[in-house]
Tab-separated table of C-alpha atoms and ligand atoms in Angstrom:
chain	number	residue	atom	x	y	z
R	1063	MET	CA	41.548	-31.792	-25.354
R	1064	THR	CA	38.242	-34.108	-24.919
R	1065	LEU	CA	37.057	-35.013	-21.311
R	1066	LEU	CA	34.704	-37.564	-20.481
R	1067	ILE	CA	33.116	-37.165	-17.124
R	1068	LYS	CA	31.532	-40.902	-16.339
R	1069	ASN	CA	28.989	-42.333	-14.014
R	1070	GLY	CA	28.014	-39.164	-12.361
R	1071	THR	CA	24.256	-38.166	-11.793
R	1072	VAL	CA	23.269	-34.835	-13.712
R	1073	VAL	CA	21.242	-32.258	-11.857
R	1074	THR	CA	19.427	-29.425	-13.878
R	1075	ALA	CA	16.777	-26.970	-12.892
R	1076	GLU	CA	14.434	-29.648	-14.862
R	1077	ARG	CA	15.486	-32.978	-14.149
R	1078	THR	CA	17.931	-35.429	-12.474
R	1079	PHE	CA	19.321	-38.212	-14.490
R	1080	ALA	CA	22.340	-40.614	-14.611
R	1081	GLY	CA	24.488	-39.242	-17.614
R	1082	ASP	CA	27.999	-38.939	-18.911
R	1083	VAL	CA	29.430	-35.421	-20.008
R	1084	LEU	CA	31.553	-35.187	-22.865
R	1085	ILE	CA	33.517	-31.886	-22.974
R	1086	GLU	CA	35.675	-30.738	-25.914
R	1087	GLY	CA	37.886	-27.935	-24.876
R	1088	GLU	CA	35.768	-25.312	-22.943
R	1089	THR	CA	32.375	-26.586	-24.097
R	1090	ILE	CA	30.045	-29.344	-23.310
R	1091	ARG	CA	29.439	-31.462	-26.539
R	1092	ASP	CA	27.161	-34.137	-25.285
R	1093	VAL	CA	25.236	-35.391	-22.282
R	1094	HIS	CA	23.704	-38.777	-22.078
R	1095	PRO	CA	24.111	-42.196	-20.470
R	1096	GLY	CA	26.580	-44.543	-21.689
R	1097	ILE	CA	28.924	-42.377	-23.643
R	1098	ALA	CA	31.724	-44.755	-24.858
R	1099	ALA	CA	35.217	-43.778	-23.838
R	1100	GLU	CA	37.783	-43.545	-26.813
R	1101	PRO	CA	41.594	-43.886	-26.407
R	1102	ALA	CA	41.842	-39.984	-26.731
R	1103	HIS	CA	39.653	-39.194	-24.107
R	1104	GLN	CA	40.602	-38.264	-20.553
R	1105	VAL	CA	38.098	-40.052	-18.556
R	1106	PHE	CA	37.262	-38.691	-14.980
R	1107	ASP	CA	35.102	-40.927	-12.673
R	1108	ALA	CA	32.190	-39.414	-11.024
R	1109	SER	CA	30.429	-42.647	-9.294
R	1110	GLY	CA	28.295	-41.555	-6.473
R	1111	MET	CA	28.619	-37.664	-7.212
R	1112	LEU	CA	26.122	-35.310	-8.469
R	1113	LEU	CA	26.995	-33.097	-11.572
R	1114	LEU	CA	25.686	-29.718	-10.895
R	1115	PRO	CA	26.109	-26.584	-13.565
R	1116	GLY	CA	28.630	-24.327	-11.979
R	1117	GLY	CA	27.162	-21.863	-9.104
R	1118	ILE	CA	26.518	-18.200	-10.278
R	1119	ASP	CA	26.697	-15.686	-7.621
R	1120	ALA	CA	24.885	-12.522	-9.049
R	1121	HIS	CA	25.639	-10.201	-6.120
R	1122	THR	CA	29.294	-9.698	-4.969
R	1123	HIS	CA	31.408	-6.820	-3.865
R	1124	LEU	CA	35.150	-7.438	-4.409
R	1125	ASP	CA	37.633	-4.934	-3.819
R	1126	MET	CA	34.941	-2.246	-3.227
R	1127	PRO	CA	35.355	1.135	-1.475
R	1128	PHE	CA	32.842	1.857	1.371
R	1129	GLY	CA	32.938	3.817	4.418
R	1130	GLY	CA	36.726	4.959	4.060
R	1131	THR	CA	37.860	1.554	3.510
R	1132	THR	CA	37.846	-1.467	1.051
R	1133	SER	CA	36.046	-4.757	1.005
R	1134	SER	CA	38.824	-7.160	2.177
R	1135	ASP	CA	38.737	-9.754	-0.905
R	1136	ASP	CA	39.969	-8.664	-4.023
R	1137	PHE	CA	39.050	-10.355	-7.361
R	1138	GLU	CA	41.703	-12.999	-6.849
R	1139	THR	CA	40.970	-14.232	-3.428
R	1140	GLY	CA	37.176	-13.605	-3.600
R	1141	THR	CA	36.743	-15.721	-6.974
R	1142	ARG	CA	39.336	-18.382	-5.516
R	1143	ALA	CA	37.211	-18.747	-2.526
R	1144	ALA	CA	34.060	-18.646	-4.704
R	1145	ALA	CA	35.501	-21.446	-6.843
R	1146	ILE	CA	36.494	-23.741	-3.831
R	1147	GLY	CA	32.848	-23.451	-2.877
R	1148	GLY	CA	31.319	-24.424	-6.343
R	1149	THR	CA	30.554	-20.861	-7.862
R	1150	THR	CA	32.009	-20.511	-11.359
R	1151	THR	CA	30.647	-17.223	-12.173
R	1152	ILE	CA	29.946	-13.898	-10.267
R	1153	VAL	CA	28.542	-10.809	-11.282
R	1154	ASP	CA	30.092	-8.037	-9.228
R	1155	PHE	CA	29.240	-4.287	-9.224
R	1156	ALA	CA	31.125	-1.279	-10.736
R	1157	ILE	CA	30.211	2.008	-9.047
R	1158	GLN	CA	29.525	5.100	-10.952
R	1159	GLY	CA	31.090	7.979	-9.049
R	1160	ARG	CA	28.673	10.954	-8.793
R	1161	GLY	CA	29.482	13.466	-11.526
R	1162	THR	CA	31.511	10.968	-13.543
R	1163	LYS	CA	30.920	8.516	-16.549
R	1164	MET	CA	29.868	5.021	-16.167
R	1165	ARG	CA	32.441	4.176	-18.873
R	1166	ASP	CA	35.187	5.301	-16.173
R	1167	ALA	CA	33.828	2.860	-13.546
R	1168	LEU	CA	33.574	0.200	-16.063
R	1169	ASP	CA	37.416	0.603	-16.905
R	1170	THR	CA	38.210	0.748	-13.148
R	1171	TRP	CA	36.581	-2.372	-12.391
R	1172	TRP	CA	37.970	-4.409	-15.278
R	1173	LYS	CA	41.314	-3.437	-14.003
R	1174	LYS	CA	40.469	-4.687	-10.705
R	1175	ALA	CA	39.739	-8.016	-12.110
R	1176	GLU	CA	42.397	-8.063	-14.712
R	1177	GLY	CA	45.301	-10.833	-13.843
R	1178	LYS	CA	43.273	-11.516	-11.066
R	1179	ALA	CA	39.641	-13.205	-11.591
R	1180	CYS	CA	39.907	-16.998	-11.377
R	1181	ILE	CA	36.398	-17.565	-12.812
R	1182	ASP	CA	34.235	-15.704	-15.209
R	1183	TYR	CA	32.737	-12.634	-14.067
R	1184	GLY	CA	30.167	-9.982	-15.310
R	1185	LEU	CA	29.580	-6.623	-13.853
R	1186	HIS	CA	26.369	-4.608	-13.020
R	1187	MET	CA	26.740	-0.912	-12.877
R	1188	ILE	CA	25.539	0.971	-9.874
R	1189	VAL	CA	24.144	4.513	-10.978
R	1190	THR	CA	24.713	7.285	-8.651
R	1191	ASP	CA	23.394	10.085	-10.772
R	1192	LEU	CA	21.846	10.219	-13.995
R	1193	PRO	CA	22.098	13.690	-15.963
R	1194	GLU	CA	20.413	13.745	-19.645
R	1195	ALA	CA	23.550	12.367	-21.108
R	1196	GLY	CA	23.463	9.327	-18.517
R	1197	LEU	CA	20.614	7.615	-20.616
R	1198	GLU	CA	23.011	7.418	-23.553
R	1199	ASP	CA	25.730	6.278	-21.025
R	1200	MET	CA	23.304	3.260	-19.918
R	1201	ASP	CA	23.100	2.267	-23.641
R	1202	GLY	CA	26.800	2.411	-24.057
R	1203	MET	CA	27.255	0.055	-21.031
R	1204	VAL	CA	24.587	-2.402	-22.453
R	1205	ARG	CA	26.515	-2.410	-25.549
R	1206	GLU	CA	29.651	-3.412	-23.482
R	1207	GLY	CA	27.587	-6.412	-21.835
R	1208	VAL	CA	26.569	-4.429	-18.803
R	1209	ALA	CA	23.107	-5.695	-18.889
R	1210	SER	CA	21.855	-4.635	-15.543
R	1211	PHE	CA	21.992	-1.497	-13.278
R	1212	LYS	CA	21.453	-1.042	-9.630
R	1213	LEU	CA	20.018	1.898	-7.837
R	1214	PHE	CA	19.766	2.541	-4.183
R	1215	MET	CA	16.884	3.869	-2.322
R	1216	ALA	CA	18.928	3.999	0.924
R	1217	TYR	CA	22.130	5.540	2.046
R	1218	PRO	CA	21.123	9.350	1.576
R	1219	ASN	CA	24.152	11.726	0.397
R	1220	VAL	CA	26.214	8.578	-0.732
R	1221	LEU	CA	24.386	6.364	-3.061
R	1222	MET	CA	20.638	7.063	-2.665
R	1223	VAL	CA	19.077	8.527	-6.018
R	1224	ASP	CA	15.386	10.005	-5.889
R	1225	ASP	CA	12.550	8.722	-7.580
R	1226	ALA	CA	12.864	10.775	-10.838
R	1227	THR	CA	16.123	9.179	-11.282
R	1228	ILE	CA	14.962	5.769	-10.516
R	1229	PHE	CA	12.082	6.179	-12.971
R	1230	ARG	CA	14.157	7.518	-15.867
R	1231	ALA	CA	16.524	4.614	-15.377
R	1232	LEU	CA	13.494	2.330	-15.726
R	1233	GLN	CA	12.088	3.823	-18.599
R	1234	GLN	CA	15.431	3.635	-20.373
R	1235	THR	CA	15.459	0.028	-19.855
R	1236	SER	CA	12.368	-0.463	-22.030
R	1237	LYS	CA	14.716	0.846	-25.059
R	1238	ASN	CA	17.876	-0.798	-24.261
R	1239	GLY	CA	16.614	-4.162	-22.500
R	1240	ALA	CA	18.506	-3.737	-19.455
R	1241	LEU	CA	17.275	-4.868	-15.935
R	1242	ILE	CA	17.075	-2.557	-13.155
R	1243	CYS	CA	18.306	-4.018	-9.646
R	1244	MET	CA	16.903	-2.292	-6.684
R	1245	HIS	CA	18.319	-1.762	-3.139
R	1246	ALA	CA	14.945	-1.270	-1.701
R	1247	GLU	CA	14.731	0.359	1.714
R	1248	ASN	CA	13.276	3.925	2.453
R	1249	GLY	CA	16.614	5.727	3.253
R	1250	SER	CA	15.317	9.060	4.155
R	1251	VAL	CA	13.144	7.437	6.746
R	1252	ILE	CA	15.787	5.274	8.293
R	1253	ASP	CA	18.276	8.369	8.274
R	1254	VAL	CA	15.624	10.079	10.733
R	1255	ILE	CA	15.369	6.982	12.914
R	1256	VAL	CA	19.200	6.560	12.990
R	1257	ARG	CA	20.033	10.138	13.997
R	1258	GLN	CA	17.224	9.783	16.735
R	1259	ALA	CA	18.816	6.714	18.006
R	1260	LEU	CA	22.377	8.235	18.134
R	1261	ALA	CA	21.084	11.238	19.865
R	1262	GLN	CA	19.608	8.814	22.520
R	1263	GLY	CA	23.282	7.244	22.917
R	1264	LYS	CA	22.305	3.962	21.180
R	1265	THR	CA	25.798	3.594	19.499
R	1266	ALA	CA	26.026	-0.376	19.634
R	1267	PRO	CA	25.974	-2.631	16.637
R	1268	ILE	CA	22.574	-4.002	17.334
R	1269	HIS	CA	21.122	-0.471	16.645
R	1270	HIS	CA	22.013	-0.707	12.987
R	1271	ALA	CA	19.153	-3.440	12.770
R	1272	LEU	CA	16.891	-1.718	15.441
R	1273	THR	CA	16.893	1.375	13.268
R	1274	ARG	CA	15.992	-0.247	9.822
R	1275	PRO	CA	12.276	-1.484	9.925
R	1276	THR	CA	10.819	-4.172	7.614
R	1277	THR	CA	8.285	-1.778	6.809
R	1278	ALA	CA	10.863	0.694	5.324
R	1279	GLU	CA	11.902	-2.197	3.206
R	1280	ALA	CA	8.526	-3.188	2.198
R	1281	GLU	CA	7.512	0.380	1.345
R	1282	ALA	CA	10.664	0.823	-0.755
R	1283	VAL	CA	9.833	-2.646	-2.581
R	1284	HIS	CA	6.465	-1.537	-3.339
R	1285	ARG	CA	7.677	1.814	-4.777
R	1286	ALA	CA	10.027	0.000	-6.762
R	1287	ILE	CA	7.532	-2.198	-8.303
R	1288	ALA	CA	4.953	0.411	-8.873
R	1289	MET	CA	7.339	2.529	-10.640
R	1290	ALA	CA	8.663	-0.406	-13.100
R	1291	GLU	CA	4.969	-1.251	-13.572
R	1292	ILE	CA	4.317	2.541	-14.529
R	1293	ALA	CA	7.283	2.341	-16.874
R	1294	GLY	CA	6.218	-1.135	-18.145
R	1295	VAL	CA	9.337	-2.909	-17.391
R	1296	PRO	CA	10.797	-5.659	-15.162
R	1297	VAL	CA	12.340	-5.078	-11.916
R	1298	TYR	CA	14.807	-7.149	-9.540
R	1299	ILE	CA	14.786	-6.504	-5.701
R	1300	VAL	CA	18.272	-7.284	-4.570
R	1301	HIS	CA	18.676	-8.941	-1.111
R	1302	LEU	CA	15.087	-9.254	0.081
R	1303	SER	CA	15.185	-9.692	3.785
R	1304	SER	CA	11.689	-9.719	5.246
R	1305	GLU	CA	8.091	-11.235	5.276
R	1306	ASP	CA	6.798	-7.553	4.698
R	1307	ALA	CA	9.011	-6.969	1.662
R	1308	LEU	CA	8.190	-10.544	0.300
R	1309	ASN	CA	4.481	-9.893	0.347
R	1310	GLN	CA	4.889	-6.811	-1.929
R	1311	VAL	CA	6.724	-9.019	-4.481
R	1312	ARG	CA	4.058	-11.703	-4.282
R	1313	GLU	CA	1.294	-9.300	-4.575
R	1314	ALA	CA	2.889	-7.929	-7.796
R	1315	ARG	CA	3.705	-11.510	-9.192
R	1316	ASP	CA	0.240	-12.551	-8.506
R	1317	ARG	CA	-1.187	-9.701	-10.542
R	1318	GLY	CA	1.225	-11.003	-13.460
R	1319	LEU	CA	3.844	-8.320	-13.186
R	1320	PRO	CA	7.637	-9.275	-13.992
R	1321	ALA	CA	8.971	-8.517	-10.461
R	1322	PHE	CA	11.887	-10.511	-9.486
R	1323	ALA	CA	13.812	-10.892	-6.148
R	1324	GLU	CA	16.876	-12.440	-4.657
R	1325	THR	CA	17.653	-13.381	-1.023
R	1326	CYS	CA	21.034	-14.319	0.600
R	1327	PRO	CA	21.898	-17.245	2.954
R	1328	GLN	CA	22.141	-14.745	5.897
R	1329	TYR	CA	18.594	-13.854	5.788
R	1330	LEU	CA	17.448	-17.622	5.275
R	1331	LEU	CA	19.393	-18.775	8.202
R	1332	LEU	CA	20.380	-16.028	10.731
R	1333	SER	CA	18.096	-13.824	12.783
R	1334	LEU	CA	18.017	-10.637	14.830
R	1335	GLU	CA	17.630	-12.792	17.945
R	1336	ASP	CA	21.308	-14.408	17.010
R	1337	MET	CA	22.772	-10.879	16.769
R	1338	GLN	CA	21.099	-9.759	20.051
R	1339	ARG	CA	23.173	-12.891	21.928
R	1340	MET	CA	26.365	-11.678	20.464
R	1341	PRO	CA	28.559	-10.084	23.420
R	1342	GLY	CA	30.121	-6.777	23.286
R	1343	PHE	CA	31.065	-5.531	19.620
R	1344	GLU	CA	30.704	-8.949	18.198
R	1345	GLY	CA	27.262	-7.934	16.545
R	1346	ALA	CA	29.489	-5.812	14.115
R	1347	LYS	CA	30.018	-9.052	12.245
R	1348	TYR	CA	26.555	-9.078	11.262
R	1349	VAL	CA	26.037	-5.254	10.246
R	1350	PHE	CA	25.102	-5.463	6.649
R	1351	THR	CA	22.004	-3.884	4.907
R	1352	PRO	CA	19.111	-4.923	5.295
R	1353	PRO	CA	20.050	-5.986	8.519
R	1354	LEU	CA	19.063	-9.451	10.088
R	1355	ARG	CA	15.288	-9.802	10.781
R	1356	GLU	CA	13.225	-11.349	13.662
R	1357	LYS	CA	13.320	-15.191	13.405
R	1358	GLN	CA	9.799	-15.427	12.365
R	1359	ASN	CA	10.862	-14.120	8.879
R	1360	LEU	CA	13.105	-17.122	8.045
R	1361	PRO	CA	10.274	-19.697	7.074
R	1362	LYS	CA	8.525	-17.034	5.073
R	1363	LEU	CA	11.723	-16.671	2.970
R	1364	TRP	CA	12.212	-20.408	2.429
R	1365	ASP	CA	8.527	-20.448	1.351
R	1366	GLY	CA	9.085	-17.620	-0.978
R	1367	LEU	CA	11.843	-19.609	-2.569
R	1368	LYS	CA	9.639	-22.745	-2.805
R	1369	LYS	CA	6.956	-21.063	-4.588
R	1370	ASP	CA	9.024	-18.921	-6.838
R	1371	ASN	CA	7.991	-15.629	-5.380
R	1372	LEU	CA	11.711	-15.367	-4.711
R	1373	GLN	CA	13.904	-16.580	-7.888
R	1374	VAL	CA	17.696	-16.287	-6.664
R	1375	VAL	CA	19.785	-16.765	-3.898
R	1376	SER	CA	23.068	-14.727	-4.128
R	1377	THR	CA	25.396	-13.845	-1.182
R	1378	ASP	CA	25.942	-10.100	-1.263
R	1379	HIS	CA	29.588	-10.867	-0.395
R	1380	CYS	CA	31.100	-7.912	0.918
R	1381	PRO	CA	33.729	-8.665	3.547
R	1382	PHE	CA	35.316	-6.695	6.039
R	1383	CYS	CA	37.854	-7.795	8.695
R	1384	PHE	CA	36.542	-7.618	12.386
R	1385	GLU	CA	39.864	-6.543	14.215
R	1386	ASP	CA	40.693	-3.432	11.920
R	1387	GLN	CA	37.724	-2.729	9.563
R	1388	LYS	CA	34.561	-3.433	11.402
R	1389	ALA	CA	36.421	-1.757	14.458
R	1390	LEU	CA	36.051	1.553	12.849
R	1391	GLY	CA	32.497	1.718	14.165
R	1392	LYS	CA	33.399	0.692	18.052
R	1393	ASP	CA	31.899	3.753	19.445
R	1394	ASP	CA	29.152	4.587	16.505
R	1395	PHE	CA	27.399	1.840	14.671
R	1396	THR	CA	26.906	4.165	11.686
R	1397	LYS	CA	30.637	3.959	11.184
R	1398	ILE	CA	30.732	0.037	11.029
R	1399	PRO	CA	31.426	-0.956	7.299
R	1400	ASN	CA	28.340	-2.554	6.110
R	1401	GLY	CA	28.680	-6.057	4.706
R	1402	GLY	CA	29.395	-9.647	5.527
R	1403	PRO	CA	31.514	-12.580	3.800
R	1404	GLY	CA	29.572	-15.568	2.417
R	1405	ILE	CA	30.885	-16.119	-1.378
R	1406	GLU	CA	32.463	-19.291	-0.240
R	1407	ASN	CA	29.487	-21.151	1.335
R	1408	ARG	CA	26.515	-20.532	-0.628
R	1409	LEU	CA	26.129	-23.891	-2.216
R	1410	GLN	CA	27.214	-25.805	1.074
R	1411	LEU	CA	24.464	-23.714	2.936
R	1412	LEU	CA	21.691	-24.063	0.530
R	1413	HIS	CA	22.326	-27.718	-0.157
R	1414	HIS	CA	22.337	-28.712	3.507
R	1415	TYR	CA	19.703	-26.387	5.102
R	1416	GLY	CA	17.659	-26.445	1.964
R	1417	VAL	CA	17.878	-29.657	0.196
R	1418	ASN	CA	18.959	-31.912	3.084
R	1419	ALA	CA	16.276	-30.296	5.062
R	1420	GLY	CA	13.451	-31.040	2.857
R	1421	LYS	CA	12.607	-27.526	2.094
R	1422	ILE	CA	13.685	-27.170	-1.535
R	1423	THR	CA	14.297	-29.870	-4.182
R	1424	LEU	CA	17.826	-30.707	-5.802
R	1425	ASN	CA	16.329	-29.071	-8.952
R	1426	ARG	CA	15.161	-26.186	-7.170
R	1427	PHE	CA	18.669	-25.857	-5.372
R	1428	VAL	CA	20.276	-25.635	-8.955
R	1429	GLU	CA	17.837	-23.439	-10.204
R	1430	ILE	CA	17.943	-20.471	-7.521
R	1431	THR	CA	21.746	-20.921	-7.480
R	1432	SER	CA	22.639	-21.037	-11.174
R	1433	THR	CA	19.875	-21.450	-13.654
R	1434	ALA	CA	17.640	-18.496	-12.771
R	1435	PRO	CA	20.612	-16.066	-12.178
R	1436	ALA	CA	22.072	-16.981	-15.469
R	1437	ARG	CA	18.384	-16.459	-17.348
R	1438	ILE	CA	17.764	-13.223	-15.426
R	1439	PHE	CA	21.194	-11.871	-16.010
R	1440	GLY	CA	21.621	-12.525	-19.652
R	1441	MET	CA	24.203	-15.591	-19.557
R	1442	TRP	CA	21.890	-18.595	-20.313
R	1443	PRO	CA	22.237	-21.090	-21.875
R	1444	LYS	CA	26.129	-20.317	-22.001
R	1445	LYS	CA	25.941	-20.522	-18.252
R	1446	GLY	CA	23.513	-22.218	-15.704
R	1447	THR	CA	22.992	-25.585	-17.152
R	1448	ILE	CA	24.635	-28.878	-18.122
R	1449	ALA	CA	23.806	-29.159	-22.024
R	1450	PRO	CA	25.370	-29.543	-25.280
R	1451	GLY	CA	26.685	-26.217	-26.364
R	1452	SER	CA	27.074	-24.717	-22.740
R	1453	ASP	CA	30.370	-23.643	-21.213
R	1454	ALA	CA	31.728	-26.742	-19.244
R	1455	ASP	CA	31.289	-25.092	-15.854
R	1456	ILE	CA	30.598	-28.278	-13.883
R	1457	VAL	CA	30.416	-28.780	-10.142
R	1458	VAL	CA	31.473	-32.577	-9.180
R	1459	TRP	CA	29.321	-32.427	-5.870
R	1460	ASP	CA	29.641	-34.982	-3.215
R	1461	PRO	CA	26.123	-35.053	-1.369
R	1462	LYS	CA	27.506	-36.679	1.675
R	1463	ALA	CA	30.882	-34.778	2.480
R	1464	GLU	CA	30.756	-33.590	5.841
R	1465	HIS	CA	32.173	-30.090	6.328
R	1466	THR	CA	32.343	-27.548	9.285
R	1467	ILE	CA	32.446	-23.831	8.347
R	1468	SER	CA	35.059	-21.926	10.047
R	1469	ALA	CA	37.093	-18.910	9.315
R	1470	LYS	CA	39.905	-21.133	10.567
R	1471	THR	CA	39.759	-23.123	7.352
R	1472	HIS	CA	37.818	-20.973	4.931
R	1473	HIS	CA	39.464	-19.289	1.809
R	1474	MET	CA	37.984	-15.738	1.865
R	1475	ARG	CA	40.491	-13.088	3.178
R	1476	VAL	CA	38.676	-12.098	6.154
R	1477	ASP	CA	39.032	-12.686	9.849
R	1478	TYR	CA	35.415	-14.178	10.728
R	1479	SER	CA	32.720	-16.196	9.440
R	1480	MET	CA	28.929	-15.479	9.637
R	1481	PHE	CA	28.399	-19.067	9.764
R	1482	GLU	CA	30.997	-20.189	12.235
R	1483	GLY	CA	30.568	-23.707	13.410
R	1484	PHE	CA	27.777	-24.726	11.018
R	1485	ARG	CA	27.926	-28.303	10.151
R	1486	VAL	CA	26.828	-29.126	6.685
R	1487	SER	CA	26.598	-32.244	4.503
R	1488	GLY	CA	27.277	-31.914	0.956
R	1489	ASN	CA	30.296	-30.018	-0.714
R	1490	ALA	CA	32.311	-29.473	-4.051
R	1491	ARG	CA	34.618	-32.144	-4.855
R	1492	GLN	CA	36.000	-30.820	-8.031
R	1493	VAL	CA	34.996	-27.812	-9.928
R	1494	PHE	CA	35.555	-27.336	-13.686
R	1495	SER	CA	35.398	-24.002	-15.212
R	1496	ARG	CA	35.305	-23.952	-19.103
R	1497	GLY	CA	36.618	-27.430	-18.907
R	1498	GLU	CA	39.754	-26.845	-16.983
R	1499	LEU	CA	39.892	-28.518	-13.399
R	1500	ILE	CA	40.518	-25.511	-11.208
R	1501	VAL	CA	39.488	-27.101	-7.734
R	1502	ASP	CA	40.349	-30.644	-6.573
R	1503	GLN	CA	39.349	-31.728	-3.077
R	1504	GLY	CA	39.198	-28.202	-1.619
R	1505	ARG	CA	42.184	-27.219	-3.351
R	1506	PHE	CA	42.343	-24.496	-6.081
R	1507	ILE	CA	44.683	-25.318	-8.615
R	1508	GLY	CA	43.602	-23.042	-11.427
R	1509	GLY	CA	45.481	-19.577	-12.286
R	1510	ALA	CA	44.813	-16.120	-11.159
R	1511	GLY	CA	43.605	-13.941	-14.238
R	1512	ARG	CA	42.187	-16.982	-15.986
R	1513	GLY	CA	38.638	-15.838	-15.560
R	1514	ARG	CA	36.934	-13.764	-18.518
R	1515	TYR	CA	34.718	-10.932	-18.829
R	1516	LEU	CA	31.377	-11.971	-19.582
R	1517	ARG	CA	29.291	-9.829	-22.149
R	1518	ARG	CA	25.924	-10.312	-20.880
R	1519	ALA	CA	22.752	-10.190	-23.232
R	1520	ALA	CA	20.043	-7.491	-22.439
R	1521	ARG	CA	16.415	-8.934	-22.277
R	1522	GLY	CA	17.865	-11.955	-20.815
R	1523	GLY	CA	14.269	-13.442	-21.310
R	1524	ALA	CA	13.404	-14.649	-17.851
R	1525	TRP	CA	10.220	-12.562	-18.409
R	1526	SER	CA	9.356	-12.985	-21.857
G	2573	LIG	ZN1	25.330	-5.730	-2.177
């Protein structure tokens, strides 16, 4: 089937131009103004609309076990909500259990997605231990298209690995071309502070935030980048949340190091002060890691995005219902499952509070939500742009559509929204995934299980 999207304004990371888009099957064939419609073409009118490359959320946790429970969105409900918000690709995290093979985790996560994923998905591998054979295991993962690994400097005795493990993983990527992603917080120091807080009877949700200083994040970011520098490889810091941590990335980039970092909408738009205003146990809705920071950090993160010291905005979508899951930590903040929902609202929030507010350009908006993650994670130019040869993942974006974010109307399977009542201008009107119309006027009309696993390329090229 040949589809012709006419009269739209194409927005890529580089430019904005009036252009028609010709799609044959799953692929974009041609992009330029005035493509003539032929009788066999199905014509779609996009007058007054922007055409954006489908959003790429490089950090999600669907159907993920954590602290005795499981994140409330599975691959079906999570990717459906993502699609409605204009995201056509996610990269989720498989978790290697300690003492097990990464291969087993990959099989487990493929099964979680099978028959459910509504959009295309890749997988990162979380490494929890790395015996000698684990290095070959990493190479095997790269051959399966798992071109990135995440290691934790936080959560001692659960996910945290020592510096030797991190360094060996970094060194291995100089051979296999994968990218190491770091959860950078000094978990050992934080653990001491947490124990002291609990001993003083400080059990409320706010103490989750107060026991994780920004300096503990900055120290770990510094250490991660230093180890990557010694190993001579790039590194990517996930969910960077504070000015202190950003300074470390900027300093490294100023020296020409291939250090990359992402932040998330919650760190750009919500603050510790907002959490402090929450009555009772409500603050548990904002218990995630790193935590919300004092509000003076917010403009610094926007500035980091503008100046390319931060390259990507992802969501770290990891929803837990307030009523029965967050409640596990009613008497002890350390028992609150860590994570918050956001997979559906990333483009709406970034467009409104970034583009409409004059903080970033429309092209930069496309870059940080689609093009940069495609490049960094080995999916470009199949994903992340509107150009001949690329997958026809296209969002028909109505820049004037008014929308109020609310748990009452959202599609994520979770009973609250971190952005309840936020009013935004700009929303996805239609969404095409590989040429198929999967969202029309806010309604998902695609099928579950249509999403495909993406074999991502090592050495994505963002640093070459
Ligand atoms: Zn995460």
